[in-house]
Amino acid sequence: MRSLTLLRHGRTSYNAEGRFQGQVDVPLDELGLEQARAVALHLAGSASISRIVSSDLRRAAQTAQALSEATGVPVAHDASLREISVGDWEGYTRDEVAEKWPEELDAWLAGTDMRPPGGESRNESATRVFEAINRLVDEAPEDEDLVVVAHGAVIRSATEMLLDMADGRGRLGVLTNCTYARLSPGRTGWVLRAWGGGAESVALARPDTDATVVSAS
């Protein structure tokens, strides 16, 4: 493999409203569609892309489709790349979760590896996506430039695992909507070449609007 790009999907109404999204199949909103087209044009003009694999949730699939239309590269879908499931919290704002599950939310915000009621732990979802990425990498020829389109929480946690950061010695921030991480293989492991790439192109999608809303999950 020559390069690995991990692209977060565009904005959804849940992102805009600060709702826990998890695996609810929410589509992109109008701004999210603009962000997807903008980052697709940016990537098509600035990177070599030979394969696109996306989470099957609509917000990621729509973002991947915009990239496919800009590059002519078809999209494959993989349910293993879905966002972390936050179970019973999905669809609620943080304030609403705080009212119903105050102790559980406190533990979540403290960074413990707990499971939201009916959901996954951070480690479970990170391992799922990490293993999916490693499978795609193992399948890739030496000259492949792979783009994986997925979700903020699992991109961050899987990237930390790829970089051997999972022992708590460091943390990455969550990528904003339609920005990406780019990695390349090195002699002893992955090298992080970009984190938050594409931010300028996404901001230009609608300069009078906040284009960097971060999902509650």
Backbone as numpy.savetxt, mean C-alpha at the origin, in Angstrom:
# Nx Ny Nz CAx CAy CAz Cx Cy Cz
15.63 -10.36 -10.62 14.80 -9.17 -10.62 15.66 -7.92 -10.62
15.22 -6.92 -11.41 15.98 -5.68 -11.50 15.46 -4.63 -10.52
14.13 -4.53 -10.38 13.59 -3.53 -9.45 12.22 -3.97 -8.96
11.87 -3.49 -7.78 10.58 -3.76 -7.15 9.99 -2.43 -6.69
8.80 -2.11 -7.20 8.11 -0.89 -6.80 6.82 -1.28 -6.09
6.59 -0.72 -4.92 5.40 -0.99 -4.11 4.58 0.29 -4.08
3.44 0.28 -4.77 2.61 1.47 -4.96 1.34 1.39 -4.14
1.10 2.43 -3.34 -0.16 2.51 -2.59 -1.26 3.06 -3.49
-2.47 2.57 -3.28 -3.63 2.99 -4.06 -3.97 4.47 -3.84
-4.83 5.00 -4.71 -5.33 6.37 -4.57 -6.35 6.51 -3.46
-6.80 7.75 -3.27 -7.70 8.07 -2.15 -9.09 7.48 -2.36
-9.71 7.10 -1.26 -11.10 6.65 -1.23 -11.90 7.57 -0.31
-13.21 7.43 -0.33 -14.03 8.22 0.59 -13.71 7.87 2.04
-13.35 6.62 2.31 -12.97 6.23 3.67 -11.69 6.94 4.09
-10.72 7.05 3.18 -9.50 7.80 3.49 -9.85 9.24 3.83
-10.69 9.84 3.01 -11.04 11.25 3.19 -11.77 11.48 4.51
-12.56 10.50 4.95 -13.35 10.62 6.18 -12.63 10.09 7.40
-11.41 9.53 7.23 -10.66 9.00 8.35 -11.24 7.73 8.93
-11.80 6.88 8.07 -12.40 5.62 8.54 -11.41 4.47 8.42
-11.52 3.53 9.36 -10.75 2.29 9.25 -11.27 1.54 8.03
-10.39 1.26 7.10 -10.79 0.70 5.81 -10.61 -0.81 5.76
-9.44 -1.27 6.14 -9.19 -2.70 6.17 -9.50 -3.36 4.84
-10.32 -4.39 4.87 -10.64 -5.13 3.66 -12.03 -4.81 3.11
-12.65 -3.73 3.57 -13.87 -3.26 2.93 -13.53 -2.86 1.50
-14.34 -3.27 0.54 -13.99 -3.07 -0.87 -14.49 -1.72 -1.37
-13.83 -0.66 -0.91 -14.22 0.71 -1.23 -13.50 1.14 -2.50
-14.20 1.74 -3.48 -13.53 2.20 -4.69 -12.82 3.53 -4.47
-12.03 3.93 -5.44 -11.41 5.26 -5.42 -12.49 6.33 -5.54
-12.26 7.46 -4.87 -13.14 8.61 -5.09 -12.60 9.41 -6.28
-13.22 10.54 -6.57 -12.82 11.33 -7.74 -11.36 11.74 -7.66
-10.94 12.21 -6.49 -9.54 12.59 -6.35 -8.63 11.38 -6.48
-9.04 10.25 -5.91 -8.24 9.03 -6.02 -8.01 8.60 -7.45
-9.04 8.74 -8.30 -8.89 8.41 -9.72 -7.89 9.36 -10.38
-7.95 10.65 -10.02 -6.99 11.61 -10.56 -5.58 11.28 -10.10
-5.43 10.92 -8.83 -4.12 10.55 -8.32 -3.57 9.33 -9.06
-4.44 8.34 -9.30 -4.00 7.12 -9.99 -3.52 7.44 -11.40
-4.24 8.29 -12.10 -3.80 8.65 -13.45 -2.49 9.43 -13.41
-2.35 10.31 -12.43 -1.13 11.12 -12.33 0.09 10.27 -12.03
-0.02 9.38 -11.05 1.16 8.56 -10.72 1.44 7.56 -11.82
0.40 7.11 -12.54 0.62 6.20 -13.66 1.45 6.87 -14.75
1.12 8.11 -15.07 1.90 8.83 -16.08 3.33 9.07 -15.59
3.47 9.38 -14.30 4.80 9.58 -13.72 5.64 8.31 -13.84
5.07 7.18 -13.44 5.83 5.93 -13.47 6.11 5.48 -14.91
5.13 5.68 -15.79 5.33 5.29 -17.18 6.46 6.08 -17.83
6.65 7.32 -17.38 7.69 8.15 -17.97 9.03 8.10 -17.27
9.07 7.50 -16.06 10.30 7.56 -15.27 10.87 6.21 -14.89
10.17 5.12 -15.23 10.63 3.81 -14.80 10.32 2.76 -15.86
11.13 1.72 -15.88 10.86 0.57 -16.72 9.93 -0.37 -15.95
8.83 -0.78 -16.58 7.85 -1.65 -15.91 7.56 -2.82 -16.83
7.75 -4.04 -16.32 7.49 -5.21 -17.14 6.38 -6.10 -16.57
6.00 -5.89 -15.30 4.92 -6.69 -14.71 4.21 -5.87 -13.65
2.88 -6.00 -13.59 2.07 -5.32 -12.59 1.21 -6.37 -11.90
1.29 -6.44 -10.57 0.45 -7.34 -9.78 -0.21 -6.50 -8.70
-1.54 -6.67 -8.54 -2.31 -5.82 -7.64 -3.11 -6.65 -6.65
-3.33 -6.08 -5.48 -4.39 -6.55 -4.60 -5.68 -6.58 -5.39
-6.58 -7.51 -5.06 -7.84 -7.59 -5.79 -8.90 -6.64 -5.26
-8.63 -5.90 -4.17 -9.59 -4.91 -3.70 -9.66 -3.76 -4.70
-10.86 -3.21 -4.91 -11.09 -2.28 -6.01 -10.18 -1.07 -6.00
-9.90 -0.52 -4.83 -9.09 0.70 -4.80 -7.69 0.46 -5.34
-7.14 -0.72 -5.07 -5.83 -1.07 -5.62 -5.96 -1.46 -7.09
-6.99 -2.24 -7.42 -7.17 -2.68 -8.80 -7.38 -1.50 -9.74
-8.14 -0.49 -9.30 -8.34 0.69 -10.14 -7.04 1.46 -10.34
-6.24 1.56 -9.29 -4.94 2.22 -9.40 -4.03 1.46 -10.35
-4.03 0.14 -10.24 -3.21 -0.69 -11.14 -3.69 -0.58 -12.58
-5.00 -0.48 -12.78 -5.53 -0.37 -14.13 -5.07 0.92 -14.81
-5.03 2.01 -14.03 -4.52 3.27 -14.59 -3.07 3.11 -15.04
-2.28 2.40 -14.25 -0.89 2.16 -14.63 -0.80 1.27 -15.86
-1.67 0.27 -15.94 -1.70 -0.61 -17.10 -2.02 0.18 -18.37
-2.99 1.08 -18.28 -3.37 1.88 -19.44 -2.25 2.81 -19.88
-1.45 3.27 -18.94 -0.34 4.17 -19.27 0.88 3.44 -19.83
1.02 2.16 -19.50 2.22 1.42 -19.89 1.97 0.31 -20.90
0.72 -0.14 -21.04 0.43 -1.29 -21.89 0.75 -2.62 -21.25
1.10 -2.62 -19.96 1.43 -3.86 -19.25 0.16 -4.38 -18.56
-0.24 -5.62 -18.77 -1.46 -6.14 -18.14 -1.31 -6.29 -16.63
-2.45 -6.36 -15.96 -2.48 -6.48 -14.49 -2.92 -7.88 -14.09
-2.20 -8.48 -13.15 -2.64 -9.70 -12.49 -3.08 -9.32 -11.07
-4.04 -10.06 -10.52 -4.58 -9.75 -9.20 -4.27 -10.88 -8.22
-3.98 -10.50 -6.99 -3.57 -11.47 -5.97 -4.20 -11.07 -4.64
-5.10 -11.89 -4.13 -5.80 -11.59 -2.88 -4.86 -11.57 -1.68
-3.68 -12.18 -1.81 -2.72 -12.17 -0.70 -2.17 -10.78 -0.41
-2.36 -9.85 -1.36 -1.84 -8.49 -1.20 -2.86 -7.54 -0.57
-3.97 -8.04 -0.09 -4.99 -7.18 0.53 -4.46 -6.48 1.78
-5.14 -5.38 2.13 -4.81 -4.64 3.34 -5.04 -5.50 4.58
-4.46 -5.11 5.70 -4.73 -5.76 6.98 -6.23 -5.72 7.26
-6.77 -6.83 7.71 -8.16 -6.85 8.17 -8.23 -6.30 9.59
-9.05 -5.26 9.78 -9.25 -4.76 11.14 -10.62 -5.15 11.67
-11.21 -6.19 11.08 -12.38 -6.84 11.62 -13.56 -5.91 11.90
-14.00 -5.92 13.14 -15.20 -5.17 13.52 -15.00 -3.66 13.45
-13.77 -3.20 13.34 -13.52 -1.76 13.27 -13.76 -1.19 11.88
-13.84 -2.04 10.89 -13.92 -1.56 9.51 -15.17 -0.72 9.29
-14.96 0.47 8.71 -16.06 1.39 8.46 -16.26 2.44 9.52
-15.60 2.28 10.68 -15.73 3.23 11.78 -14.59 4.25 11.76
-14.86 5.45 12.24 -13.79 6.42 12.46 -13.05 6.06 13.76
-11.92 6.70 13.96 -11.15 6.42 15.17 -11.95 6.80 16.42
-12.67 7.93 16.38 -13.48 8.33 17.53 -14.56 7.31 17.82
-15.16 6.76 16.77 -16.21 5.75 16.97 -15.62 4.46 17.54
-14.44 4.08 17.07 -13.77 2.89 17.62 -13.42 3.13 19.09
-12.98 4.36 19.41 -12.61 4.69 20.79 -13.80 4.56 21.74
-15.00 4.85 21.25 -16.20 4.72 22.08 -16.55 3.26 22.34
-16.41 2.41 21.32 -16.85 1.02 21.42 -15.77 0.09 21.96
-14.50 0.37 21.60 -13.40 -0.53 21.98 -12.23 0.29 22.52
-12.39 1.03 23.60 -11.33 1.94 24.05 -10.04 1.23 24.43
-10.11 0.11 25.15 -8.89 -0.57 25.58 -8.16 -1.19 24.40
-8.93 -1.78 23.49 -8.31 -2.39 22.31 -7.65 -1.34 21.42
-8.31 -0.19 21.26 -7.71 0.87 20.45 -6.44 1.41 21.09
-6.45 1.56 22.41 -5.24 2.03 23.10 -4.08 1.07 22.85
-4.36 -0.23 22.90 -3.31 -1.22 22.65 -2.83 -1.15 21.21
-3.73 -0.94 20.28 -3.39 -0.80 18.86 -2.50 0.41 18.63
-2.89 1.54 19.20 -2.13 2.78 19.01 -0.78 2.72 19.70
-0.67 1.89 20.74 0.61 1.72 21.42 1.58 0.84 20.63
1.10 0.25 19.53 1.97 -0.54 18.68 2.09 -2.00 19.04
1.25 -2.47 19.96 1.30 -3.89 20.30 0.78 -4.72 19.14
1.17 -5.98 19.09 0.76 -6.84 17.99 -0.55 -7.54 18.33
-1.57 -6.73 18.66 -2.88 -7.28 19.01 -3.74 -7.41 17.74
-4.80 -8.21 17.86 -5.77 -8.33 16.78 -7.00 -7.47 17.11
-7.38 -6.55 16.23 -8.69 -5.92 16.41 -9.76 -7.02 16.41
-10.87 -6.84 17.11 -11.89 -7.89 17.17 -12.29 -8.38 15.78
-12.08 -9.67 15.53 -12.41 -10.26 14.24 -11.41 -10.00 13.14
-10.25 -9.39 13.47 -9.29 -9.01 12.44 -7.96 -9.73 12.57
-6.94 -9.17 11.91 -5.59 -9.71 11.92 -4.68 -8.85 12.78
-3.61 -9.42 13.25 -2.56 -8.62 13.88 -1.68 -8.01 12.80
-0.91 -7.00 13.17 0.01 -6.40 12.20 1.02 -7.44 11.68
1.50 -8.29 12.57 2.48 -9.28 12.15 1.88 -10.29 11.19
0.64 -10.68 11.43 -0.02 -11.63 10.53 -0.17 -11.06 9.12
-0.65 -9.81 9.04 -0.84 -9.21 7.72 0.50 -8.93 7.05
1.50 -8.49 7.82 2.82 -8.23 7.26 3.42 -9.50 6.68
3.30 -10.59 7.41 3.85 -11.86 6.95 3.15 -12.33 5.69
1.84 -12.18 5.64 1.07 -12.57 4.45 1.56 -11.84 3.21
1.72 -10.52 3.31 2.13 -9.73 2.15 3.62 -9.93 1.84
4.44 -10.03 2.87 5.86 -10.32 2.69 6.06 -11.62 1.92
5.31 -12.65 2.30 5.43 -13.94 1.62 4.93 -13.86 0.18
3.87 -13.07 -0.06 3.36 -12.90 -1.42 4.40 -12.19 -2.30
5.03 -11.15 -1.75 6.06 -10.44 -2.52 7.25 -11.35 -2.80
7.68 -12.10 -1.82 8.80 -13.02 -2.03 8.46 -14.06 -3.09
7.22 -14.53 -3.11 6.81 -15.48 -4.15 6.90 -14.85 -5.54
6.43 -13.61 -5.66 6.50 -12.91 -6.95 7.96 -12.68 -7.37
8.81 -12.35 -6.40 10.23 -12.14 -6.69 10.88 -13.45 -7.15
10.54 -14.54 -6.47 11.13 -15.83 -6.84 10.71 -16.25 -8.25
9.52 -15.84 -8.68 9.03 -16.18 -10.02 9.64 -15.31 -11.11
10.24 -14.19 -10.73 10.64 -13.17 -11.70 11.96 -13.51 -12.39
12.07 -13.22 -13.68 13.37 -13.33 -14.34 14.29 -12.20 -13.89
15.57 -12.31 -14.22 16.56 -11.36 -13.73 16.31 -9.93 -14.20
15.67 -9.77 -15.37 15.49 -8.42 -15.92 14.10 -7.85 -15.65
13.35 -8.44 -14.72 11.99 -7.96 -14.49 11.97 -6.71 -13.61
11.11 -5.75 -13.99 10.80 -4.58 -13.17 9.35 -4.72 -12.74
9.16 -5.11 -11.49 7.84 -5.46 -10.97 7.24 -4.30 -10.19
5.96 -4.02 -10.46 5.20 -3.08 -9.64 4.11 -3.86 -8.92
4.07 -3.75 -7.60 3.02 -4.33 -6.77 2.16 -3.19 -6.27
0.86 -3.26 -6.53 -0.07 -2.22 -6.09 -0.87 -2.76 -4.91
-0.73 -2.10 -3.76 -1.34 -2.64 -2.55 -1.79 -1.48 -1.64
-1.56 -1.61 -0.34 -2.21 -0.77 0.67 -1.18 -0.26 1.68
-1.50 0.88 2.28 -0.54 1.58 3.11 0.05 0.77 4.25
-0.80 0.16 5.06 -0.30 -0.53 6.25 0.56 -1.73 5.88
0.11 -2.51 4.90 0.87 -3.73 4.58 2.11 -3.44 3.74
2.08 -2.36 2.95 3.32 -1.99 2.25 4.38 -1.60 3.26
4.00 -0.78 4.24 5.00 -0.38 5.24 5.54 -1.59 5.99
4.66 -2.42 6.51 5.13 -3.52 7.36 5.89 -4.56 6.55
5.46 -4.84 5.32 6.20 -5.81 4.50 7.55 -5.26 4.08
7.62 -3.95 3.80 8.91 -3.35 3.45 9.88 -3.41 4.63
9.38 -3.16 5.83 10.23 -3.29 7.02 10.79 -4.71 7.14
9.97 -5.71 6.79 10.46 -7.09 6.82 11.48 -7.33 5.72
11.24 -6.80 4.53 12.20 -6.96 3.44 13.56 -6.35 3.81
13.53 -5.26 4.58 14.76 -4.55 4.97 15.31 -5.02 6.32
14.73 -6.09 6.87 15.17 -6.63 8.17 15.05 -5.59 9.29
13.99 -4.79 9.23 13.74 -3.79 10.27 12.71 -4.27 11.30
12.23 -5.49 11.16 11.10 -5.94 11.97 11.44 -6.19 13.42
12.71 -6.04 13.81 13.08 -6.27 15.22 12.90 -5.03 16.07
12.29 -3.98 15.49 11.97 -2.78 16.27 13.06 -1.73 16.28
14.14 -1.92 15.53 15.24 -0.94 15.54 14.95 0.28 14.68
13.85 0.25 13.93 13.48 1.39 13.10 12.11 1.18 12.51
11.46 2.27 12.10 10.14 2.19 11.49 10.09 3.13 10.29
9.33 2.73 9.30 9.02 3.59 8.17 7.69 4.28 8.43
7.49 5.43 7.81 6.18 6.07 7.86 5.25 5.43 6.85
3.94 5.68 7.00 2.97 5.15 6.03 3.03 5.99 4.76
3.07 5.35 3.61 3.02 6.07 2.34 1.68 6.78 2.20
1.70 7.99 1.66 0.45 8.67 1.36 -0.14 8.07 0.08
-1.40 8.41 -0.19 -2.09 7.81 -1.33 -1.34 8.03 -2.63
-1.18 6.95 -3.40 -0.54 6.97 -4.72 0.91 7.42 -4.69
1.61 7.15 -3.60 3.06 7.25 -3.61 3.64 5.84 -3.46
4.95 5.72 -3.64 5.50 4.37 -3.76 6.86 4.24 -3.10
7.21 2.99 -2.86 8.56 2.61 -2.45 9.21 1.92 -3.64
10.52 2.15 -3.81 11.25 1.42 -4.85 12.47 0.78 -4.21
12.64 -0.51 -4.50 13.75 -1.28 -3.97 14.48 -1.98 -5.11
15.73 -2.28 -4.88 16.49 -3.09 -5.82 17.31 -4.10 -5.02
17.61 -5.25 -5.62 18.40 -6.25 -4.90 19.86 -5.84 -4.79
20.41 -6.02 -3.60 21.83 -5.75 -3.38 22.57 -7.03 -3.08
23.81 -6.90 -2.71 24.63 -8.09 -2.45 24.15 -8.87 -1.23
23.66 -8.16 -0.24 23.28 -8.83 1.01 21.80 -8.67 1.33
21.02 -8.16 0.41 19.59 -7.97 0.67 19.05 -6.81 -0.15
17.85 -6.38 0.18 17.20 -5.31 -0.56 17.79 -3.95 -0.20
17.82 -3.06 -1.19 18.25 -1.68 -0.99 17.05 -0.78 -1.27
16.70 0.07 -0.32 15.59 1.01 -0.50 16.09 2.22 -1.28
15.58 2.41 -2.48 16.00 3.50 -3.34 15.10 4.72 -3.24
13.82 4.53 -2.91 12.88 5.65 -2.79 11.78 5.26 -1.83
11.34 6.24 -1.05 10.20 6.05 -0.14 9.35 7.32 -0.22
8.14 7.17 -0.73 7.29 8.35 -0.95 7.45 8.91 -2.35
8.00 8.13 -3.27 8.14 8.59 -4.63 6.79 8.89 -5.27
6.79 9.85 -6.20 5.56 10.21 -6.89 4.74 11.26 -6.20
5.18 11.74 -5.04 4.38 12.70 -4.28 4.11 13.98 -5.08
5.11 14.44 -5.82 4.93 15.68 -6.58 3.89 15.50 -7.68
3.92 14.36 -8.37 2.94 14.14 -9.43 1.54 14.02 -8.88
1.41 13.39 -7.71 0.10 13.24 -7.09 -0.45 14.59 -6.64
0.41 15.43 -6.06 -0.04 16.76 -5.62 -0.52 17.58 -6.81
0.13 17.40 -7.96 -0.25 18.16 -9.14 -1.57 17.68 -9.74
-2.05 16.52 -9.30 -3.32 16.02 -9.82 -4.45 16.99 -9.52
-4.40 17.62 -8.36 -5.37 18.66 -8.02 -4.73 19.57 -6.99
-4.03 20.61 -7.43 -3.22 21.42 -6.51 -4.02 22.18 -5.47
-5.33 22.33 -5.66 -6.12 23.08 -4.69 -6.71 22.18 -3.62
-6.32 20.90 -3.62 -6.89 19.93 -2.70 -5.78 19.18 -1.99
-5.99 18.84 -0.72 -5.01 18.04 0.01 -4.94 16.66 -0.60
-3.83 16.34 -1.23 -3.70 15.05 -1.92 -2.98 14.01 -1.08
-2.76 14.29 0.19 -1.93 13.39 0.99 -2.69 12.89 2.21
-3.99 12.66 2.07 -4.77 12.12 3.17 -4.32 10.71 3.48
-4.08 10.43 4.75 -3.58 9.12 5.16 -4.74 8.30 5.70
-4.87 7.08 5.21 -5.93 6.19 5.66 -5.77 5.88 7.14
-6.92 5.69 7.83 -6.87 5.21 9.21 -6.36 3.78 9.24
-6.44 3.10 8.12 -5.86 1.77 7.99 -5.86 1.36 6.54
